Coordinates of C-alpha atoms and ligand atoms in Angstrom, one line a residue:
Chain A
X1 CA 8.5 -16.3 43.6
X2 CA 6.6 -15.7 46.8
X3 CA 7.9 -12.2 47.4
X4 CA 6.4 -11.0 44.2
X5 CA 3.1 -9.3 43.6
X6 CA 0.5 -11.8 42.4
X7 CA 0.7 -12.6 38.7
X8 CA -1.5 -10.5 36.3
X9 CA -2.2 -13.6 34.3
X10 CA -2.0 -17.1 35.7
X11 CA -2.1 -20.1 33.4
X12 CA -2.4 -23.5 35.1
X13 CA -2.4 -26.9 33.5
X14 CA -3.7 -25.4 30.3
X15 CA -4.5 -27.9 27.6
X16 CA -6.2 -27.3 24.3
X17 CA -7.2 -29.8 21.7
X18 CA -8.6 -28.7 18.3
X19 CA -11.2 -30.9 16.8
X20 CA -11.0 -30.1 13.1
X21 CA -13.8 -31.3 10.8
X22 CA -11.4 -33.5 8.8
X23 CA -8.6 -35.5 10.3
X24 CA -7.5 -36.4 13.8
X25 CA -8.0 -34.1 16.8
X26 CA -4.9 -31.9 17.3
X27 CA -3.6 -31.6 20.9
X28 CA -2.0 -28.1 20.6
X29 CA -1.3 -27.4 24.3
X30 CA -0.7 -30.0 27.0
X31 CA -0.5 -28.8 30.5
X32 CA 1.0 -25.3 30.2
X33 CA 1.8 -23.3 33.4
X34 CA 2.8 -19.7 33.0
X35 CA 2.7 -16.5 35.0
X36 CA 2.7 -13.1 33.4
X37 CA 3.6 -10.2 35.7
X38 CA 2.9 -6.5 35.4
X39 CA 5.7 -4.5 33.7
X40 CA 7.3 -7.7 32.4
X41 CA 8.1 -8.6 28.8
X42 CA 7.9 -12.3 28.0
X43 CA 9.1 -13.6 24.7
X44 CA 7.2 -16.7 23.7
X45 CA 9.3 -18.6 21.1
X46 CA 9.1 -22.1 19.6
X47 CA 9.0 -24.0 16.4
X48 CA 6.1 -23.8 14.0
X49 CA 3.0 -25.5 15.4
X50 CA 4.4 -25.6 18.9
X51 CA 1.3 -23.8 20.3
X52 CA 2.3 -20.2 20.7
X53 CA -0.7 -18.7 18.9
X54 CA -3.0 -21.1 20.6
X55 CA -1.7 -20.0 24.0
X56 CA -2.0 -16.4 23.0
X57 CA -5.7 -16.8 22.1
X58 CA -6.3 -18.2 25.6
X59 CA -4.9 -15.1 27.2
X60 CA -7.9 -13.1 26.1
X61 CA -10.6 -15.7 25.9
X62 CA -10.6 -16.1 22.2
X63 CA -10.2 -19.8 23.0
X64 CA -11.3 -21.6 26.2
X65 CA -9.4 -24.4 27.9
X66 CA -10.0 -28.0 27.1
X67 CA -8.5 -28.5 30.5
X68 CA -6.8 -26.3 33.1
X69 CA -7.5 -22.6 33.6
X70 CA -6.5 -19.1 32.7
X71 CA -7.0 -16.4 35.3
X72 CA -6.6 -12.8 34.1
X73 CA -6.5 -10.2 36.8
X74 CA -8.6 -12.4 39.0
X75 CA -11.1 -13.3 36.2
X76 CA -11.5 -16.9 35.0
X77 CA -11.7 -16.9 31.2
X78 CA -14.3 -19.7 31.4
X79 CA -16.7 -17.3 33.2
X80 CA -19.0 -16.2 30.3
X81 CA -19.8 -12.9 32.1
X82 CA -16.1 -12.0 32.3
X83 CA -15.3 -12.3 28.6
X84 CA -15.4 -8.6 27.8
X85 CA -13.6 -7.6 30.9
X86 CA -10.9 -10.1 30.0
X87 CA -10.6 -8.8 26.4
X88 CA -10.4 -5.2 27.7
X89 CA -7.5 -6.2 29.9
X90 CA -5.6 -8.2 27.4
X91 CA -5.2 -6.7 23.9
X92 CA -3.9 -8.6 20.9
X93 CA -1.9 -7.4 17.9
X94 CA -1.5 -9.8 15.0
X95 CA 0.8 -10.2 12.0
X96 CA -1.0 -8.4 9.3
X97 CA -1.5 -4.7 9.9
X98 CA -4.0 -4.4 7.1
X99 CA -6.5 -6.9 8.5
X100 CA -6.7 -5.0 11.7
X101 CA -7.5 -1.5 10.5
X102 CA -11.0 -0.9 9.4
X103 CA -12.0 2.8 9.7
X104 CA -11.5 5.6 7.1
X105 CA -9.1 7.6 9.2
X106 CA -6.6 6.8 11.9
X107 CA -8.4 8.4 14.9
X108 CA -11.7 6.5 14.1
X109 CA -9.8 3.3 14.0
X110 CA -8.2 4.0 17.4
X111 CA -11.6 4.9 18.8
X112 CA -13.3 1.7 17.5
X113 CA -12.6 -0.5 20.5
X114 CA -13.7 2.1 23.0
X115 CA -16.9 2.7 21.2
X116 CA -17.6 -1.0 21.5
X117 CA -17.0 -0.6 25.3
X118 CA -19.9 1.9 25.2
X119 CA -17.8 4.8 26.7
X120 CA -19.1 8.4 26.6
X121 CA -17.7 10.4 23.6
X122 CA -15.7 12.8 25.7
X123 CA -14.0 10.0 27.5
X124 CA -13.3 8.3 24.1
X125 CA -11.8 11.5 22.7
X126 CA -9.4 11.9 25.6
X127 CA -8.4 8.2 25.5
X128 CA -7.8 8.4 21.7
X129 CA -5.7 11.5 22.2
X130 CA -3.6 9.9 24.8
X131 CA -3.2 6.6 22.9
X132 CA -2.1 8.4 19.8
X133 CA 0.4 10.5 21.8
X134 CA 1.8 7.3 23.4
X135 CA 2.6 5.7 20.1
X136 CA 3.7 9.0 18.6
X137 CA 1.1 9.4 15.8
X138 CA -0.8 12.5 16.8
X139 CA 0.3 14.2 13.6
X140 CA -1.2 11.4 11.4
X141 CA -4.6 11.2 13.2
X142 CA -6.6 12.3 10.1
X143 CA -4.8 10.1 7.6
X144 CA -6.4 7.1 6.0
X145 CA -4.7 4.1 7.5
X146 CA -3.9 2.6 4.1
X147 CA -1.5 5.5 3.4
X148 CA 0.7 4.6 6.4
X149 CA 3.9 2.5 6.5
X150 CA 3.7 -0.9 7.9
X151 CA 5.2 0.2 11.2
X152 CA 2.8 3.1 11.5
X153 CA -0.1 0.8 10.8
X154 CA 0.9 -1.5 13.6
X155 CA 1.3 1.5 15.9
X156 CA -2.3 2.5 15.0
X157 CA -3.4 -1.0 16.0
X158 CA -1.5 -0.7 19.2
X159 CA -3.1 2.7 19.9
X160 CA -6.5 1.1 19.4
X161 CA -5.7 -1.5 22.0
X162 CA -4.2 1.0 24.4
X163 CA -7.3 3.2 24.3
X164 CA -9.1 0.3 26.0
X165 CA -6.6 0.7 28.9
X166 CA -5.3 -2.9 28.9
X167 CA -3.0 -4.5 31.4
X168 CA -1.3 -6.7 28.9
X169 CA -0.5 -6.6 25.3
X170 CA 0.0 -9.8 23.3
X171 CA 1.9 -9.4 20.0
X172 CA 1.6 -12.4 17.8
X173 CA 4.4 -12.0 15.2
X174 CA 3.4 -8.3 15.0
X175 CA 6.7 -7.3 13.4
X176 CA 7.2 -10.2 11.0
X177 CA 5.8 -8.4 7.9
X178 CA 7.5 -5.1 8.7
X179 CA 10.7 -3.6 7.2
X180 CA 13.6 -3.2 9.6
X181 CA 12.7 0.4 10.4
X182 CA 9.1 -0.6 11.2
X183 CA 10.3 -3.5 13.3
X184 CA 12.5 -1.2 15.4
X185 CA 9.6 1.4 15.6
X186 CA 7.2 -1.2 17.0
X187 CA 9.7 -2.8 19.4
X188 CA 10.7 0.6 20.8
X189 CA 7.1 1.5 21.3
X190 CA 6.1 -1.6 23.2
X191 CA 9.2 -1.8 25.3
X192 CA 8.5 1.8 26.4
X193 CA 5.0 0.7 27.4
X194 CA 6.5 -2.2 29.3
X195 CA 8.6 0.3 31.3
X196 CA 5.4 2.1 32.2
X197 CA 4.0 -1.1 33.7
X198 CA 2.2 -2.9 30.9
X199 CA 2.8 -6.6 30.6
X200 CA 4.0 -7.8 27.2
X201 CA 3.8 -11.2 25.6
X202 CA 5.9 -11.1 22.5
X203 CA 5.5 -14.0 20.1
X204 CA 8.3 -14.0 17.6
X205 CA 10.6 -16.0 15.3
X206 CA 13.2 -13.3 15.6
X207 CA 15.7 -14.4 18.2
X208 CA 17.1 -10.9 18.1
X209 CA 13.8 -9.6 19.3
X210 CA 13.4 -12.3 21.9
X211 CA 16.8 -11.3 23.3
X212 CA 15.2 -7.9 24.3
X213 CA 12.7 -9.6 26.6
X214 CA 13.0 -9.9 30.4
X215 CA 12.1 -13.6 30.2
X216 CA 12.1 -16.1 27.4
X217 CA 9.6 -19.0 27.4
X218 CA 10.1 -21.8 24.9
X219 CA 7.2 -23.9 23.8
X220 CA 7.6 -27.3 22.1
X221 CA 4.9 -29.7 21.3
X222 CA 2.4 -27.8 23.4
X223 CA 4.4 -27.7 26.6
X224 CA 6.9 -25.3 28.1
X225 CA 10.3 -26.8 27.3
X226 CA 12.6 -24.1 28.7
X227 CA 12.3 -20.8 30.3
X228 CA 14.6 -18.2 31.9
X229 CA 16.4 -15.0 31.2
X230 CA 17.5 -14.5 27.5
X231 CA 21.1 -15.1 28.4
X232 CA 20.3 -18.4 30.2
X233 CA 18.0 -19.6 27.5
X234 CA 20.2 -18.6 24.6
X235 CA 23.2 -20.3 26.2
X236 CA 21.5 -23.7 25.8
X237 CA 22.5 -24.1 22.2
X238 CA 22.0 -27.9 22.0
X239 CA 18.5 -27.7 23.5
X240 CA 17.5 -24.8 21.2
X241 CA 18.6 -26.7 18.1
X242 CA 16.6 -29.7 19.1
X243 CA 13.6 -27.4 19.4
X244 CA 14.1 -25.9 16.0
X245 CA 15.4 -22.6 17.4
X246 CA 18.9 -21.0 17.6
X247 CA 20.7 -18.3 19.5
X248 CA 20.7 -14.8 18.0
X249 CA 23.6 -14.1 15.7
X250 CA 25.2 -11.8 18.3
X251 CA 25.2 -14.5 20.9
X252 CA 26.7 -17.0 18.5
X253 CA 29.4 -14.4 17.6
X254 CA 30.2 -13.7 21.2
X255 CA 30.5 -17.4 21.9
X256 CA 32.8 -17.8 18.9
X257 CA 35.0 -14.9 20.0
X258 CA 35.2 -16.1 23.6
X259 CA 36.2 -19.6 22.4
X260 CA 39.0 -18.0 20.4
X261 CA 40.3 -16.4 23.6
X262 CA 38.8 -12.9 23.5
X263 CA 38.1 -11.9 27.2
X264 CA 34.4 -11.1 27.1
X265 CA 31.9 -11.0 30.0
X266 CA 29.0 -13.5 29.8
X267 CA 25.5 -12.7 28.8
X268 CA 26.1 -10.4 25.9
X269 CA 22.8 -10.2 23.8
X270 CA 22.8 -7.2 21.6
X271 CA 25.1 -5.6 19.0
X272 CA 25.9 -2.6 21.1
X273 CA 26.7 -4.7 24.1
X274 CA 29.0 -6.9 22.1
X275 CA 30.6 -3.9 20.4
X276 CA 31.3 -2.2 23.8
X277 CA 32.9 -5.4 25.2
X278 CA 35.0 -6.0 22.1
X279 CA 36.1 -2.4 22.0
X280 CA 37.1 -2.6 25.7
X281 CA 39.2 -5.8 24.9
X282 CA 40.8 -4.0 22.0
X283 CA 41.8 -1.0 24.1
X284 CA 43.2 -3.2 26.8
X285 CA 45.1 -5.2 24.2
X286 CA 46.6 -2.0 22.8
X287 CA 47.3 -0.5 26.3
X288 CA 49.2 -3.7 27.2
X289 CA 51.2 -3.8 24.0
Chain B
X1 CA 16.5 -14.9 -18.2
X2 CA 14.0 -12.2 -17.1
X3 CA 14.3 -8.5 -18.1
X4 CA 12.2 -5.5 -17.2
X5 CA 12.5 -2.4 -19.4
X6 CA 11.2 0.9 -18.1
X7 CA 8.4 -0.7 -16.2
X8 CA 5.9 1.7 -14.6
X9 CA 2.8 0.6 -12.8
X10 CA 0.0 2.9 -11.7
X11 CA -2.8 1.6 -9.4
X12 CA -6.4 2.9 -10.0
X13 CA -5.4 5.0 -12.9
X14 CA -7.8 7.8 -13.7
X15 CA -9.4 7.8 -10.2
X16 CA -8.6 10.2 -7.3
X17 CA -6.8 7.3 -5.7
X18 CA -4.3 7.0 -8.6
X19 CA -0.9 6.0 -7.2
X20 CA 2.3 5.2 -9.0
X21 CA 3.7 2.0 -7.4
X22 CA 6.8 1.6 -9.5
X23 CA 8.4 3.9 -12.0
X24 CA 10.7 3.3 -14.9
X25 CA 12.2 0.1 -13.4
X26 CA 14.7 -1.7 -15.5
X27 CA 16.5 -4.8 -14.4
X28 CA 17.8 -8.1 -15.5
X29 CA 18.0 -11.5 -13.8
X30 CA 20.2 -14.0 -15.5
X31 CA 19.3 -17.6 -15.7
X32 CA 20.6 -19.4 -12.6
X33 CA 21.1 -16.2 -10.7
X34 CA 19.8 -15.4 -7.3
X35 CA 18.8 -11.8 -6.8
X36 CA 17.5 -10.1 -3.7
X37 CA 15.0 -7.2 -3.9
X38 CA 14.9 -5.1 -0.8
X39 CA 13.2 -1.8 0.1
X40 CA 11.0 -0.3 2.8
X41 CA 7.2 -1.1 3.0
X42 CA 5.5 0.6 0.1
X43 CA 8.6 0.8 -2.0
X44 CA 7.0 -1.3 -4.7
X45 CA 8.6 -4.7 -4.3
X46 CA 5.5 -6.7 -4.3
X47 CA 4.1 -4.8 -7.3
X48 CA 7.4 -5.3 -9.2
X49 CA 7.6 -9.0 -8.7
X50 CA 4.0 -9.5 -9.8
X51 CA 5.1 -8.2 -13.2
X52 CA 7.7 -10.9 -13.4
X53 CA 5.2 -13.7 -14.0
X54 CA 2.6 -11.6 -15.9
X55 CA 0.2 -11.3 -13.0
X56 CA 0.3 -7.5 -13.4
X57 CA 0.6 -5.8 -16.7
X58 CA 2.8 -2.8 -16.8
X59 CA 1.2 0.6 -17.4
X60 CA 4.3 1.4 -19.4
X61 CA 7.4 -0.6 -20.3
X62 CA 8.0 -4.3 -21.0
X63 CA 8.8 -7.5 -19.3
X64 CA 10.7 -10.2 -21.2
X65 CA 11.2 -13.8 -20.4
X66 CA 14.0 -15.2 -22.6
X67 CA 13.5 -12.3 -24.9
X68 CA 9.8 -12.9 -25.4
X69 CA 7.5 -10.0 -24.3
X70 CA 5.3 -11.9 -21.8
X71 CA 2.5 -9.4 -22.3
X72 CA 2.4 -9.7 -26.1
X73 CA -1.0 -10.8 -27.4
X74 CA 0.1 -14.2 -28.7
X75 CA 1.8 -15.2 -25.4
X76 CA 0.0 -17.7 -23.2
X77 CA 0.2 -16.1 -19.7
X78 CA -0.7 -19.4 -18.1
X79 CA 2.4 -21.0 -19.4
X80 CA 4.5 -18.0 -18.2
X81 CA 3.0 -18.5 -14.7
X82 CA 3.9 -22.2 -14.8
X83 CA 7.5 -21.4 -15.6
X84 CA 7.8 -18.5 -13.2
X85 CA 6.4 -19.5 -9.8
X86 CA 5.4 -16.7 -7.5
X87 CA 5.0 -17.1 -3.7
X88 CA 2.7 -14.3 -2.5
X89 CA 3.6 -12.2 0.5
X90 CA 0.5 -13.4 2.3
X91 CA 0.3 -17.2 1.6
X92 CA -3.2 -17.6 2.9
X93 CA -4.3 -15.7 -0.2
X94 CA -2.8 -18.5 -2.2
X95 CA -4.4 -21.4 -0.4
X96 CA -8.0 -22.4 -1.3
X97 CA -8.4 -26.2 -1.6
X98 CA -10.1 -28.3 1.1
X99 CA -7.0 -30.3 2.1
X100 CA -3.3 -29.7 2.1
X101 CA -2.8 -32.5 -0.4
X102 CA -5.3 -31.0 -2.8
X103 CA -3.8 -27.6 -2.4
X104 CA -0.2 -28.7 -3.1
X105 CA -1.4 -30.9 -6.0
X106 CA -3.4 -28.1 -7.6
X107 CA -0.5 -26.7 -9.7
X108 CA 0.8 -30.1 -10.9
X109 CA -2.8 -31.1 -11.8
X110 CA -3.1 -27.9 -13.8
X111 CA 0.1 -28.8 -15.7
X112 CA -1.8 -31.9 -16.9
X113 CA 0.3 -34.4 -15.1
X114 CA -1.1 -37.9 -14.3
X115 CA -2.4 -38.7 -10.8
X116 CA 0.7 -40.8 -9.9
X117 CA 3.1 -38.0 -10.8
X118 CA 0.9 -35.4 -9.0
X119 CA 0.8 -37.6 -5.8
X120 CA 4.6 -38.1 -6.0
X121 CA 5.4 -34.4 -6.5
X122 CA 3.0 -33.4 -3.7
X123 CA 4.5 -35.8 -1.2
X124 CA 8.0 -34.8 -2.1
X125 CA 7.3 -31.1 -1.9
X126 CA 5.6 -31.4 1.5
X127 CA 8.6 -33.4 2.7
X128 CA 11.0 -30.7 1.5
X129 CA 9.2 -28.1 3.6
X130 CA 9.3 -30.4 6.6
X131 CA 5.6 -31.4 6.7
X132 CA 4.8 -35.1 7.0
X133 CA 2.3 -35.8 4.2
X134 CA 0.5 -38.4 6.2
X135 CA -0.1 -36.0 9.1
X136 CA -0.7 -32.7 7.3
X137 CA -2.0 -34.0 3.9
X138 CA -5.7 -34.5 5.1
X139 CA -5.8 -31.3 7.1
X140 CA -7.6 -28.2 5.9
X141 CA -5.1 -25.5 5.1
X142 CA -7.1 -23.0 7.1
X143 CA -6.6 -24.8 10.4
X144 CA -2.8 -24.7 10.2
X145 CA -0.5 -22.5 12.2
X146 CA 1.1 -19.5 10.6
X147 CA 4.4 -21.2 9.6
X148 CA 2.7 -24.4 8.6
X149 CA 0.5 -22.4 6.2
X150 CA 3.5 -20.7 4.7
X151 CA 5.2 -24.0 4.2
X152 CA 2.2 -25.4 2.4
X153 CA 2.2 -22.4 0.0
X154 CA 5.9 -22.9 -0.6
X155 CA 5.3 -26.7 -1.2
X156 CA 2.6 -25.8 -3.8
X157 CA 5.1 -23.7 -5.6
X158 CA 7.9 -26.3 -5.5
X159 CA 5.6 -29.0 -6.8
X160 CA 5.1 -27.0 -10.0
X161 CA 8.9 -27.3 -10.6
X162 CA 9.1 -23.9 -12.2
X163 CA 12.4 -22.7 -13.7
X164 CA 12.2 -19.5 -11.9
X165 CA 11.1 -18.8 -8.3
X166 CA 9.9 -15.5 -7.1
X167 CA 9.6 -15.5 -3.4
X168 CA 7.9 -12.6 -1.6
X169 CA 8.9 -12.9 2.1
X170 CA 9.2 -16.6 2.1
X171 CA 10.8 -16.8 5.5
X172 CA 8.3 -14.7 7.5
X173 CA 6.6 -16.9 10.0
X174 CA 9.1 -19.7 9.7
X175 CA 10.9 -21.0 12.7
X176 CA 14.7 -20.6 12.6
X177 CA 15.3 -24.3 11.6
X178 CA 12.7 -24.2 8.8
X179 CA 14.1 -20.9 7.6
X180 CA 17.5 -22.5 7.3
X181 CA 16.2 -25.8 5.8
X182 CA 14.0 -24.1 3.2
X183 CA 16.7 -21.6 2.1
X184 CA 19.2 -24.5 1.9
X185 CA 16.8 -26.5 -0.2
X186 CA 16.3 -23.6 -2.6
X187 CA 20.0 -23.1 -2.9
X188 CA 20.4 -26.8 -3.7
X189 CA 17.7 -26.5 -6.4
X190 CA 19.6 -23.5 -7.9
X191 CA 22.9 -25.4 -8.2
X192 CA 21.3 -28.7 -9.2
X193 CA 18.7 -27.4 -11.7
X194 CA 19.9 -24.0 -12.5
X195 CA 16.8 -22.5 -10.9
X196 CA 16.6 -18.7 -11.1
X197 CA 15.6 -16.9 -8.0
X198 CA 14.2 -13.5 -7.1
X199 CA 13.9 -13.0 -3.3
X200 CA 11.9 -10.2 -1.8
X201 CA 12.6 -10.0 1.9
X202 CA 12.9 -7.8 4.9
X203 CA 15.2 -10.4 6.4
X204 CA 18.7 -9.1 5.6
X205 CA 20.0 -12.4 6.8
X206 CA 18.0 -14.4 4.3
X207 CA 19.1 -12.1 1.5
X208 CA 22.7 -12.4 2.6
X209 CA 22.4 -16.2 2.6
X210 CA 20.7 -16.7 -0.7
X211 CA 21.6 -13.8 -3.0
X212 CA 24.7 -12.8 -4.8
X213 CA 23.2 -9.6 -6.1
X214 CA 20.8 -7.1 -4.5
X215 CA 18.5 -4.5 -6.0
X216 CA 17.3 -1.7 -3.7
X217 CA 13.9 0.0 -4.3
X218 CA 12.9 3.3 -2.8
X219 CA 9.5 4.8 -3.6
X220 CA 9.1 2.8 -6.7
X221 CA 12.5 3.3 -8.2
X222 CA 15.7 1.3 -8.3
X223 CA 18.1 3.3 -6.2
X224 CA 21.0 0.9 -5.8
X225 CA 22.1 -2.4 -7.3
X226 CA 25.2 -4.5 -6.8
X227 CA 26.9 -7.4 -5.2
X228 CA 25.2 -8.3 -1.9
X229 CA 28.4 -7.8 0.1
X230 CA 29.0 -4.3 -1.4
X231 CA 25.4 -3.1 -0.8
X232 CA 25.4 -4.3 2.8
X233 CA 28.8 -2.7 3.4
X234 CA 27.0 0.7 3.5
X235 CA 24.7 0.4 6.5
X236 CA 24.2 4.2 6.8
X237 CA 22.6 4.3 3.3
X238 CA 20.4 1.4 4.0
X239 CA 19.3 2.8 7.3
X240 CA 18.3 6.0 5.6
X241 CA 16.1 3.9 3.3
X242 CA 14.3 2.2 6.3
X243 CA 16.4 -0.9 5.9
X244 CA 19.0 -2.6 8.0
X245 CA 21.9 -5.0 7.6
X246 CA 22.5 -8.4 9.1
X247 CA 23.0 -8.1 12.9
X248 CA 26.7 -9.0 12.7
X249 CA 27.3 -6.3 10.0
X250 CA 25.6 -3.8 12.4
X251 CA 28.0 -5.0 15.1
X252 CA 31.0 -4.4 12.8
X253 CA 29.7 -0.9 12.1
X254 CA 29.4 -0.2 15.8
X255 CA 33.0 -1.5 16.4
X256 CA 34.4 0.8 13.7
X257 CA 32.5 3.7 15.4
X258 CA 34.3 2.7 18.6
X259 CA 37.7 2.8 16.9
X260 CA 38.2 -0.9 16.3
X261 CA 39.3 -1.3 12.6
X262 CA 37.0 -4.2 11.6
X263 CA 36.3 -4.7 7.9
X264 CA 32.8 -3.5 6.9
X265 CA 31.8 -6.2 4.5
X266 CA 30.9 -9.1 6.8
X267 CA 27.6 -10.9 6.3
X268 CA 27.8 -14.1 8.5
X269 CA 28.7 -14.9 12.1
X270 CA 31.8 -16.7 10.9
X271 CA 33.0 -13.8 8.8
X272 CA 32.4 -11.4 11.6
X273 CA 34.3 -13.6 14.0
X274 CA 37.3 -13.8 11.7
X275 CA 37.2 -10.0 11.0
X276 CA 37.1 -9.1 14.7
X277 CA 39.9 -11.5 15.6
X278 CA 42.0 -10.0 12.8
X279 CA 41.3 -6.5 14.1
X280 CA 42.2 -7.5 17.7
X281 CA 45.4 -9.1 16.5
X282 CA 46.3 -6.0 14.5
X283 CA 46.2 -8.1 11.4
X284 CA 45.2 -6.3 8.3
X285 CA 43.0 -8.7 6.3
X286 CA 43.8 -9.4 2.7
X287 CA 41.0 -7.7 0.8
X288 CA 39.6 -11.0 -0.5
X289 CA 40.2 -13.4 2.3
X290 CA 36.5 -13.8 2.9
X291 CA 35.0 -16.5 0.7
Ligands
ATP1 N1 -8.1 -24.1 14.0 C1 -7.4 -25.2 14.1 N2 -7.8 -26.4 13.9 C2 -7.0 -27.5 14.1 N3 -5.7 -27.4 14.4 C3 -5.2 -26.2 14.6 C4 -6.0 -25.0 14.5 N4 -5.2 -24.0 14.7 C5 -3.9 -24.5 15.0 N5 -4.0 -25.8 14.9 C6 -2.8 -26.8 15.2 O1 -2.4 -26.6 16.5 C7 -1.0 -26.6 16.6 C8 -0.5 -25.4 17.3 O2 -0.8 -24.3 16.4 P1 -0.4 -22.8 16.8 O3 -1.0 -21.9 15.7 O4 -0.7 -22.5 18.2 O5 1.2 -22.8 16.6 P2 2.3 -21.7 16.6 O6 3.3 -22.1 17.7 O7 1.6 -20.4 16.7 O8 3.0 -21.9 15.2 P3 3.6 -20.8 14.2 O9 5.0 -20.5 14.6 O10 3.7 -21.6 12.9 O11 2.7 -19.7 14.1 C9 -0.5 -26.8 15.2 O12 -0.1 -28.2 15.0 C10 -1.6 -26.4 14.3 O13 -1.6 -27.2 13.1
MG2 MG1 1.5 -18.7 15.4

């Protein structure tokens, strides 16, 4: 879109081929184009091995392109001198909360990244305070991380990234090992950050989570197979199935009800939306009877 | 059949870090049954299931496999672990061989099977989790994607052909199609071979699909137990325990809140659709018209 501010992250013609010691080279990405804008949540979905994690690692220069380019806030990830600036701008959160927490108490853990940036102690302190406040964990700042719940651990990891003042947060299946309460906790936290202007790239196998994004990008065999709003993408049931995906249960339920003649508006994605629409149909039905 | 009697497990006993992970847990899983074990993080699920194949030894209480105390001195724990296969929560902790083929073949080799049988079982197990043995067999397990790695760990377990499967978060990291295929395969094994299944999962959809019965843990104790449908019909209680219900059950709850009389015990999209259509048509569903 030409009327939009320039993309925060611009991926063009990105290809990545792994050269494992044993076996054939693996072409994991083949010519991916993607723009990530400020304040936008992109859900990146796709079958196992479709290249999601590989793409994620290119967004903060953990991997470098075999071909094509990744430009983060004007910085080319191939530029060796820009690597730390890129990593400061794009923070990553992975699946296992335990592997990411290293310090003895929460606040030290949150400070860790800032210390690596070489910031003065007073600055670090104020950033840590702010980050803990943002994720709602000030009260737990002196706790050892291993005594926290899974959702709290992931929020500590998010706070550690936030303290580095990133422009984009990449979550690679960050909720997949959490209980439902923890999943909700993390999703609410990151969507709030999105509302404050942070860009989010959310890699997930939960179609319910993907439905909460602004835009869904589907990878298949290392290329972008489909992209659009959640309601557009999840309406393409046939394509999704071919790509080893499916619509969220609520979308499938809404479709089933509409097919049975219940008057529902299009584009229902969440349980509250569907419940509201069905309740309205119910009241209309009773009013008319 | 597996039975726990008053099982308690204390980590790091006698140190300042002493922590009771599970307390006085008693349960029974009948042969051929499929039981879900749910609970918030830290409720003790993973600790509990590691007792079921003798990997952990209870601090107090006993674990029986077919009425034999598996921690009795004369019992060969290795044989117990061959009969009761455990998929760890973090499969990468379970993979260690240089190639996928070697990794999946590790269990069968340890059973003392001949090379032909090992090869046969390895290829079959890989195919069952949707990985082409020719493509993935020679790869190092550590270069796989998340979901591929978990599928290799599941294949390694299937290749042992245990009579009981304990699955700790088997569907985490799997794409929706693999999730469905692997759960379907496990259900087929249960009906064809009478496999017994214990499923630990945060995915209420997976539990609803696979399990007839559910055990709910909270802070190391069993706090609820019953038919899956009945347990999930009480979303308020589950939410208080940090858990959820399948998304369609949540939708049914929201509808009742909004005055639409939808039956509470729906688990699948299809059941929810019929329940909502019944409510809209003013039909009162027969109590048991859901299969
Ligand atoms: N270090 C590596 N060496 C060789 N091949 C790799 C390596 N890491 C990933 N691959 C391969 O690259 C492809 C893409 O992997 P990637 O991890 O990006 O997939 P993904 O979409 O994140 O999958 P999942 O949903 O399973 O996490 C896969 O075929 C995988 O086997
Ligand atoms: Mg991945």
